[in-house]
Amino acid sequence: MAPTETYARDDDAKLEATRARLSNILRRHEDLKERLSRDSDKLIFERLQKEFEAARAAQTEEISIDDDEWNDGLLATIREKVHMEADRKAMANQVNVPADLPFQSRTTYRIRNKVIYCLDGARIGIQYETFFAGEPCEIFHCVLESKSFLEKMIVIEHTLPFFLPIRELESDLLSSNSIKFIDHLEEILQAYIDRREQVRLIKELYGNQIGELFHSLPYNMIEFVLEDFECKVTISIRYSDLLQTLPSQARVLAWPLRSAKRISTRSSSASAAQPVPFHLSYAEEALKTLCLPEAYADIVLELPHALKRIFSSRDSD
């Protein structure tokens, strides 16, 4: 047996072993993610969902707020309302008056895709509604509280995914710019849902063409492999910011298969047994300018022509 063939088989065996270990790690990762996202988190979600639904049922009006009207003054008014209601109930208890006397008004406020509720116990509840392709997706909750109207608010409960940086944002923004904190959570949640649903859609539409697909929990790192072509194509995309729905970085490599008739090599030495990958720049540009399902369709449509041009160019060298 020729030495180059031995090296190639050894490398293939090592690569397959690495893939098997990685696949096992990813399966364990998915199991862990599922355990972390159920049980206590689901109990919190169900309880808050019921409380928010009760608050909606008890509301006397819902006011739609324009961006210009959503400001510190309105938030201060909402904070004042929940503290006044908490004080009223406390005083009623002291003089043996039923504490469940009706609110003069129970107003909720809708700003874009979030609804703000006045909750019992001097708490403010924000319900975030997310969408993809115009259709509603998940609902998330965040509950803010302060001991008095003059003290800073804190996040006491939420149903946001644990891997999103809500505590970092709370520390950086909530006390200094509460409006920005509330709006920033909305943007991060919507971007997360957008990235996640794009991945779900390509798996649903093109799952038979995708050999392997890996992603981080916030879907800000995504990698997948196309194997149904003359080359094995590896696609890696990165989002430098959790607010992004289009990648900031994209890397697409085509690896000629060993069984292919035309394999480009750089020398006749032992290393020549290793296929030399090449960039697919058109694919990288598509990924950075189109949503993932559209970019995928463009890549696959153009791929045979791109490979033909590359092979023809290399054959002529």
Tab-separated table of C-alpha atoms in Angstrom:
chain	number	residue	atom	x	y	z
A	1	MET	CA	0.000	0.000	0.000
A	2	ALA	CA	1.333	3.458	-0.899
A	3	PRO	CA	2.341	5.690	2.061
A	4	THR	CA	0.055	8.496	0.908
A	5	GLU	CA	-2.966	6.173	1.004
A	6	THR	CA	-2.043	5.061	4.523
A	7	TYR	CA	-1.785	8.684	5.678
A	8	ALA	CA	-5.118	9.509	4.087
A	9	ARG	CA	-6.881	6.571	5.777
A	10	ASP	CA	-5.335	7.426	9.139
A	11	ASP	CA	-6.491	11.016	8.791
A	12	ASP	CA	-9.980	9.892	7.821
A	13	ALA	CA	-10.155	7.599	10.842
A	14	LYS	CA	-9.042	10.411	13.166
A	15	LEU	CA	-11.579	12.771	11.643
A	16	GLU	CA	-14.412	10.276	12.064
A	17	ALA	CA	-13.413	9.649	15.682
A	18	THR	CA	-13.413	13.393	16.345
A	19	ARG	CA	-16.828	13.747	14.751
A	20	ALA	CA	-18.222	10.909	16.854
A	21	ARG	CA	-16.917	12.525	20.068
A	22	LEU	CA	-18.311	15.899	19.025
A	23	SER	CA	-21.714	14.403	18.203
A	24	ASN	CA	-21.806	12.734	21.628
A	25	ILE	CA	-20.945	16.045	23.328
A	26	LEU	CA	-23.675	17.809	21.388
A	27	ARG	CA	-26.253	15.196	22.363
A	28	ARG	CA	-25.302	15.611	26.010
A	29	HIS	CA	-25.427	19.386	25.549
A	30	GLU	CA	-29.004	19.162	24.204
A	31	ASP	CA	-30.031	16.940	27.135
A	32	LEU	CA	-28.549	19.425	29.599
A	33	LYS	CA	-30.237	22.359	27.870
A	34	GLU	CA	-33.578	20.584	28.077
A	35	ARG	CA	-33.145	19.856	31.787
A	36	LEU	CA	-32.133	23.450	32.497
A	37	SER	CA	-35.082	24.873	30.586
A	38	ARG	CA	-37.803	22.741	32.163
A	39	ASP	CA	-39.118	22.053	35.646
A	40	SER	CA	-38.505	25.225	37.727
A	41	ASP	CA	-38.452	27.529	34.681
A	42	LYS	CA	-41.699	26.076	33.400
A	43	LEU	CA	-43.314	26.471	36.805
A	44	ILE	CA	-42.306	30.139	36.894
A	45	PHE	CA	-43.614	30.659	33.369
A	46	GLU	CA	-46.967	29.029	34.147
A	47	ARG	CA	-47.398	31.055	37.333
A	48	LEU	CA	-46.475	34.364	35.705
A	49	GLN	CA	-48.589	33.572	32.667
A	50	LYS	CA	-51.632	33.106	34.921
A	51	GLU	CA	-50.870	36.317	36.812
A	52	PHE	CA	-50.459	38.313	33.601
A	53	GLU	CA	-53.676	36.832	32.177
A	54	ALA	CA	-55.502	37.793	35.373
A	55	ALA	CA	-54.121	41.326	35.110
A	56	ARG	CA	-55.307	41.524	31.505
A	57	ALA	CA	-58.769	40.254	32.461
A	58	ALA	CA	-59.002	42.882	35.223
A	59	GLN	CA	-57.851	45.791	33.067
A	60	THR	CA	-60.236	48.662	32.424
A	61	GLU	CA	-58.354	49.943	29.388
A	62	GLU	CA	-55.316	49.306	27.213
A	63	ILE	CA	-53.511	52.346	25.914
A	64	SER	CA	-51.335	52.117	22.814
A	65	ILE	CA	-48.239	54.249	23.271
A	66	ASP	CA	-46.194	55.752	20.449
A	67	ASP	CA	-42.418	55.744	20.650
A	68	ASP	CA	-42.433	59.479	21.388
A	69	GLU	CA	-44.767	58.972	24.350
A	70	TRP	CA	-42.741	56.096	25.810
A	71	ASN	CA	-40.422	57.995	28.130
A	72	ASP	CA	-39.261	58.366	31.723
A	73	GLY	CA	-42.331	60.411	32.604
A	74	LEU	CA	-44.746	57.634	31.620
A	75	LEU	CA	-42.681	54.999	33.415
A	76	ALA	CA	-42.669	57.195	36.532
A	77	THR	CA	-46.469	57.424	36.304
A	78	ILE	CA	-46.755	53.639	36.117
A	79	ARG	CA	-44.413	53.223	39.086
A	80	GLU	CA	-46.432	55.745	41.070
A	81	LYS	CA	-49.661	53.877	40.296
A	82	VAL	CA	-48.415	50.496	41.526
A	83	HIS	CA	-47.006	52.002	44.740
A	84	MET	CA	-50.190	53.970	45.422
A	85	GLU	CA	-52.235	50.799	44.980
A	86	ALA	CA	-49.905	48.863	47.292
A	87	ASP	CA	-50.195	51.647	49.918
A	88	ARG	CA	-54.004	51.720	49.563
A	89	LYS	CA	-54.231	47.991	50.219
A	90	ALA	CA	-51.859	48.256	53.189
A	91	MET	CA	-53.989	51.025	54.737
A	92	ALA	CA	-57.173	49.063	54.084
A	93	ASN	CA	-55.751	46.133	56.011
A	94	GLN	CA	-54.951	48.381	58.965
A	95	VAL	CA	-58.510	49.679	59.264
A	96	ASN	CA	-60.192	46.351	58.453
A	97	VAL	CA	-61.461	47.467	55.062
A	98	PRO	CA	-61.500	44.775	52.367
A	99	ALA	CA	-58.226	45.026	50.491
A	100	ASP	CA	-59.719	43.804	47.250
A	101	LEU	CA	-61.657	46.984	46.573
A	102	PRO	CA	-61.532	47.703	42.853
A	103	PHE	CA	-58.824	49.868	41.418
A	104	GLN	CA	-60.163	53.196	40.141
A	105	SER	CA	-58.584	52.162	36.860
A	106	ARG	CA	-56.507	49.221	35.790
A	107	THR	CA	-54.608	50.390	32.774
A	108	THR	CA	-52.179	48.427	30.650
A	109	TYR	CA	-49.827	50.040	28.169
A	110	ARG	CA	-48.845	48.587	24.794
A	111	ILE	CA	-45.597	49.821	23.274
A	112	ARG	CA	-44.685	48.042	20.036
A	113	ASN	CA	-44.492	44.316	20.905
A	114	LYS	CA	-44.548	44.646	24.669
A	115	VAL	CA	-47.360	45.175	27.138
A	116	ILE	CA	-46.798	46.732	30.563
A	117	TYR	CA	-49.025	45.690	33.468
A	118	CYS	CA	-49.519	47.129	36.938
A	119	LEU	CA	-49.227	44.082	39.183
A	120	ASP	CA	-50.031	43.667	42.859
A	121	GLY	CA	-47.249	44.196	45.392
A	122	ALA	CA	-45.860	47.375	43.803
A	123	ARG	CA	-44.609	45.406	40.816
A	124	ILE	CA	-44.469	46.233	37.139
A	125	GLY	CA	-44.831	43.371	34.673
A	126	ILE	CA	-43.584	43.516	31.109
A	127	GLN	CA	-44.860	40.939	28.621
A	128	TYR	CA	-42.726	40.588	25.512
A	129	GLU	CA	-44.366	39.208	22.361
A	130	THR	CA	-42.080	37.871	19.639
A	131	PHE	CA	-42.764	37.198	15.968
A	132	PHE	CA	-41.231	35.504	12.962
A	133	ALA	CA	-42.330	36.115	9.376
A	134	GLY	CA	-45.328	38.001	10.717
A	135	GLU	CA	-46.536	35.098	12.870
A	136	PRO	CA	-46.542	35.158	16.692
A	137	CYS	CA	-43.920	33.032	18.438
A	138	GLU	CA	-43.097	32.926	22.136
A	139	ILE	CA	-44.136	35.194	24.980
A	140	PHE	CA	-41.652	36.195	27.696
A	141	HIS	CA	-42.144	37.966	31.013
A	142	CYS	CA	-40.065	40.273	33.169
A	143	VAL	CA	-41.205	41.568	36.571
A	144	LEU	CA	-39.690	44.683	38.133
A	145	GLU	CA	-40.021	45.780	41.738
A	146	SER	CA	-38.839	48.584	44.003
A	147	LYS	CA	-39.287	48.985	47.733
A	148	SER	CA	-40.475	52.559	47.296
A	149	PHE	CA	-41.176	54.981	44.476
A	150	LEU	CA	-37.833	56.673	45.068
A	151	GLU	CA	-35.700	53.533	45.170
A	152	LYS	CA	-34.260	51.800	42.112
A	153	MET	CA	-36.072	48.913	40.488
A	154	ILE	CA	-34.742	45.378	40.326
A	155	VAL	CA	-35.667	42.293	38.306
A	156	ILE	CA	-37.325	39.870	40.715
A	157	GLU	CA	-38.583	37.299	38.205
A	158	HIS	CA	-38.411	36.613	34.506
A	159	THR	CA	-38.969	33.877	31.942
A	160	LEU	CA	-36.200	34.860	29.534
A	161	PRO	CA	-33.851	32.078	28.392
A	162	PHE	CA	-31.097	31.654	30.993
A	163	PHE	CA	-28.324	32.159	28.424
A	164	LEU	CA	-29.400	35.719	27.527
A	165	PRO	CA	-27.575	38.422	29.537
A	166	ILE	CA	-30.482	39.855	31.517
A	167	ARG	CA	-28.493	40.242	34.749
A	168	GLU	CA	-25.676	42.070	32.967
A	169	LEU	CA	-28.211	44.418	31.372
A	170	GLU	CA	-29.918	44.923	34.718
A	171	SER	CA	-26.612	45.949	36.265
A	172	ASP	CA	-25.664	48.228	33.374
A	173	LEU	CA	-28.978	49.880	32.517
A	174	LEU	CA	-31.926	49.348	34.847
A	175	SER	CA	-31.011	51.921	37.500
A	176	SER	CA	-29.589	54.477	35.077
A	177	ASN	CA	-31.936	54.143	32.089
A	178	SER	CA	-34.953	51.942	32.744
A	179	ILE	CA	-36.569	52.706	29.391
A	180	LYS	CA	-33.459	51.578	27.544
A	181	PHE	CA	-33.296	48.404	29.671
A	182	ILE	CA	-36.903	47.464	28.879
A	183	ASP	CA	-36.485	48.211	25.164
A	184	HIS	CA	-33.127	46.425	24.946
A	185	LEU	CA	-34.647	43.215	26.312
A	186	GLU	CA	-37.326	43.419	23.630
A	187	GLU	CA	-34.685	43.768	20.899
A	188	ILE	CA	-32.510	40.933	22.220
A	189	LEU	CA	-35.475	38.565	22.543
A	190	GLN	CA	-36.763	39.323	19.051
A	191	ALA	CA	-33.298	38.891	17.518
A	192	TYR	CA	-32.832	35.567	19.349
A	193	ILE	CA	-36.189	34.293	18.075
A	194	ASP	CA	-35.342	35.466	14.560
A	195	ARG	CA	-32.014	33.594	14.514
A	196	ARG	CA	-33.532	30.477	16.082
A	197	GLU	CA	-36.444	30.358	13.658
A	198	GLN	CA	-34.172	30.837	10.662
A	199	VAL	CA	-32.265	27.712	11.714
A	200	ARG	CA	-35.484	25.817	12.345
A	201	LEU	CA	-36.709	26.756	8.880
A	202	ILE	CA	-33.632	25.568	6.991
A	203	LYS	CA	-33.769	22.270	8.907
A	204	GLU	CA	-37.427	21.931	8.010
A	205	LEU	CA	-36.962	22.830	4.334
A	206	TYR	CA	-33.520	21.410	3.573
A	207	GLY	CA	-32.850	18.862	6.296
A	208	ASN	CA	-32.196	16.118	3.773
A	209	GLN	CA	-29.252	18.089	2.346
A	210	ILE	CA	-27.685	19.065	5.687
A	211	GLY	CA	-25.349	16.480	7.130
A	212	GLU	CA	-24.512	18.127	10.446
A	213	LEU	CA	-25.761	21.291	12.128
A	214	PHE	CA	-24.417	22.792	15.344
A	215	HIS	CA	-25.308	26.045	17.109
A	216	SER	CA	-24.750	27.852	20.374
A	217	LEU	CA	-27.668	28.349	22.752
A	218	PRO	CA	-28.364	31.968	21.657
A	219	TYR	CA	-27.842	30.951	18.014
A	220	ASN	CA	-25.050	33.504	17.648
A	221	MET	CA	-22.718	30.781	16.332
A	222	ILE	CA	-24.040	28.375	13.706
A	223	GLU	CA	-22.209	25.732	11.706
A	224	PHE	CA	-23.512	23.175	9.267
A	225	VAL	CA	-22.314	20.879	6.509
A	226	LEU	CA	-23.644	20.145	3.034
A	227	GLU	CA	-22.701	16.732	1.738
A	228	ASP	CA	-25.043	16.155	-1.190
A	229	PHE	CA	-22.641	17.654	-3.724
A	230	GLU	CA	-19.315	16.937	-5.459
A	231	CYS	CA	-17.636	18.726	-2.556
A	232	LYS	CA	-18.298	18.740	1.130
A	233	VAL	CA	-19.245	22.315	2.000
A	234	THR	CA	-18.753	23.614	5.548
A	235	ILE	CA	-20.598	26.780	6.542
A	236	SER	CA	-19.769	28.767	9.663
A	237	ILE	CA	-21.477	32.015	10.645
A	238	ARG	CA	-21.029	34.311	13.640
A	239	TYR	CA	-23.094	37.150	15.075
A	240	SER	CA	-20.860	39.573	16.970
A	241	ASP	CA	-23.868	41.146	18.708
A	242	LEU	CA	-26.961	39.487	20.179
A	243	LEU	CA	-29.075	42.142	18.475
A	244	GLN	CA	-28.060	40.975	15.027
A	245	THR	CA	-30.237	38.877	12.747
A	246	LEU	CA	-27.699	38.837	9.892
A	247	PRO	CA	-24.222	37.393	10.516
A	248	SER	CA	-21.249	39.696	10.952
A	249	GLN	CA	-18.896	36.900	9.843
A	250	ALA	CA	-19.356	34.072	7.376
A	251	ARG	CA	-16.903	31.412	6.252
A	252	VAL	CA	-17.763	28.878	3.563
A	253	LEU	CA	-15.253	26.226	2.501
A	254	ALA	CA	-15.645	23.553	-0.149
A	255	TRP	CA	-13.623	20.390	0.422
A	256	PRO	CA	-13.175	18.153	-2.636
A	257	LEU	CA	-14.179	14.600	-1.815
A	258	ARG	CA	-11.497	11.905	-2.121
A	259	SER	CA	-13.752	9.923	-4.381
A	260	ALA	CA	-14.187	12.866	-6.764
A	261	LYS	CA	-12.499	12.533	-10.114
A	262	ARG	CA	-10.878	15.952	-9.883
A	263	ILE	CA	-8.963	16.665	-6.685
A	264	SER	CA	-6.787	19.716	-6.465
A	265	THR	CA	-3.459	19.261	-4.693
A	266	ARG	CA	-0.470	21.462	-4.290
A	267	SER	CA	2.358	18.975	-4.547
A	268	SER	CA	3.221	15.358	-5.236
A	269	SER	CA	4.442	14.776	-1.693
A	270	ALA	CA	2.554	12.910	0.994
A	271	SER	CA	0.624	16.052	1.811
A	272	ALA	CA	-0.828	15.949	-1.683
A	273	ALA	CA	-3.210	13.269	-0.458
A	274	GLN	CA	-4.993	16.006	1.471
A	275	PRO	CA	-7.668	17.865	-0.534
A	276	VAL	CA	-7.155	21.631	-0.548
A	277	PRO	CA	-10.335	23.543	0.411
A	278	PHE	CA	-11.347	26.724	-1.318
A	279	HIS	CA	-13.504	29.658	-0.285
A	280	LEU	CA	-16.909	30.231	-1.801
A	281	SER	CA	-16.993	34.014	-1.605
A	282	TYR	CA	-20.409	34.325	-3.250
A	283	ALA	CA	-21.857	32.117	-0.512
A	284	GLU	CA	-20.221	34.171	2.251
A	285	GLU	CA	-21.689	37.358	0.779
A	286	ALA	CA	-25.153	35.792	0.541
A	287	LEU	CA	-25.060	34.739	4.202
A	288	LYS	CA	-24.163	38.269	5.320
A	289	THR	CA	-26.852	39.995	3.284
A	290	LEU	CA	-29.839	37.605	3.250
A	291	CYS	CA	-31.766	35.762	5.933
A	292	LEU	CA	-30.501	32.223	6.382
A	293	PRO	CA	-33.199	30.328	4.402
A	294	GLU	CA	-32.864	32.734	1.442
A	295	ALA	CA	-29.068	32.608	1.581
A	296	TYR	CA	-29.150	28.814	1.711
A	297	ALA	CA	-31.376	28.640	-1.374
A	298	ASP	CA	-29.050	30.990	-3.271
A	299	ILE	CA	-25.967	29.030	-2.240
A	300	VAL	CA	-27.383	25.679	-3.319
A	301	LEU	CA	-28.705	27.077	-6.591
A	302	GLU	CA	-25.330	28.541	-7.561
A	303	LEU	CA	-23.124	25.831	-6.072
A	304	PRO	CA	-22.844	23.488	-9.116
A	305	HIS	CA	-21.860	26.426	-11.337
A	306	ALA	CA	-19.368	27.750	-8.785
A	307	LEU	CA	-17.740	24.319	-8.394
A	308	LYS	CA	-17.553	23.897	-12.175
A	309	ARG	CA	-15.808	27.250	-12.559
A	310	ILE	CA	-13.348	26.473	-9.752
A	311	PHE	CA	-12.489	23.013	-11.064
A	312	SER	CA	-12.097	24.328	-14.605
A	313	SER	CA	-9.803	27.080	-13.386
A	314	ARG	CA	-7.661	24.675	-11.377
A	315	ASP	CA	-7.525	22.110	-14.146
A	316	SER	CA	-6.150	24.758	-16.475
A	317	ASP	CA	-3.364	25.785	-14.034
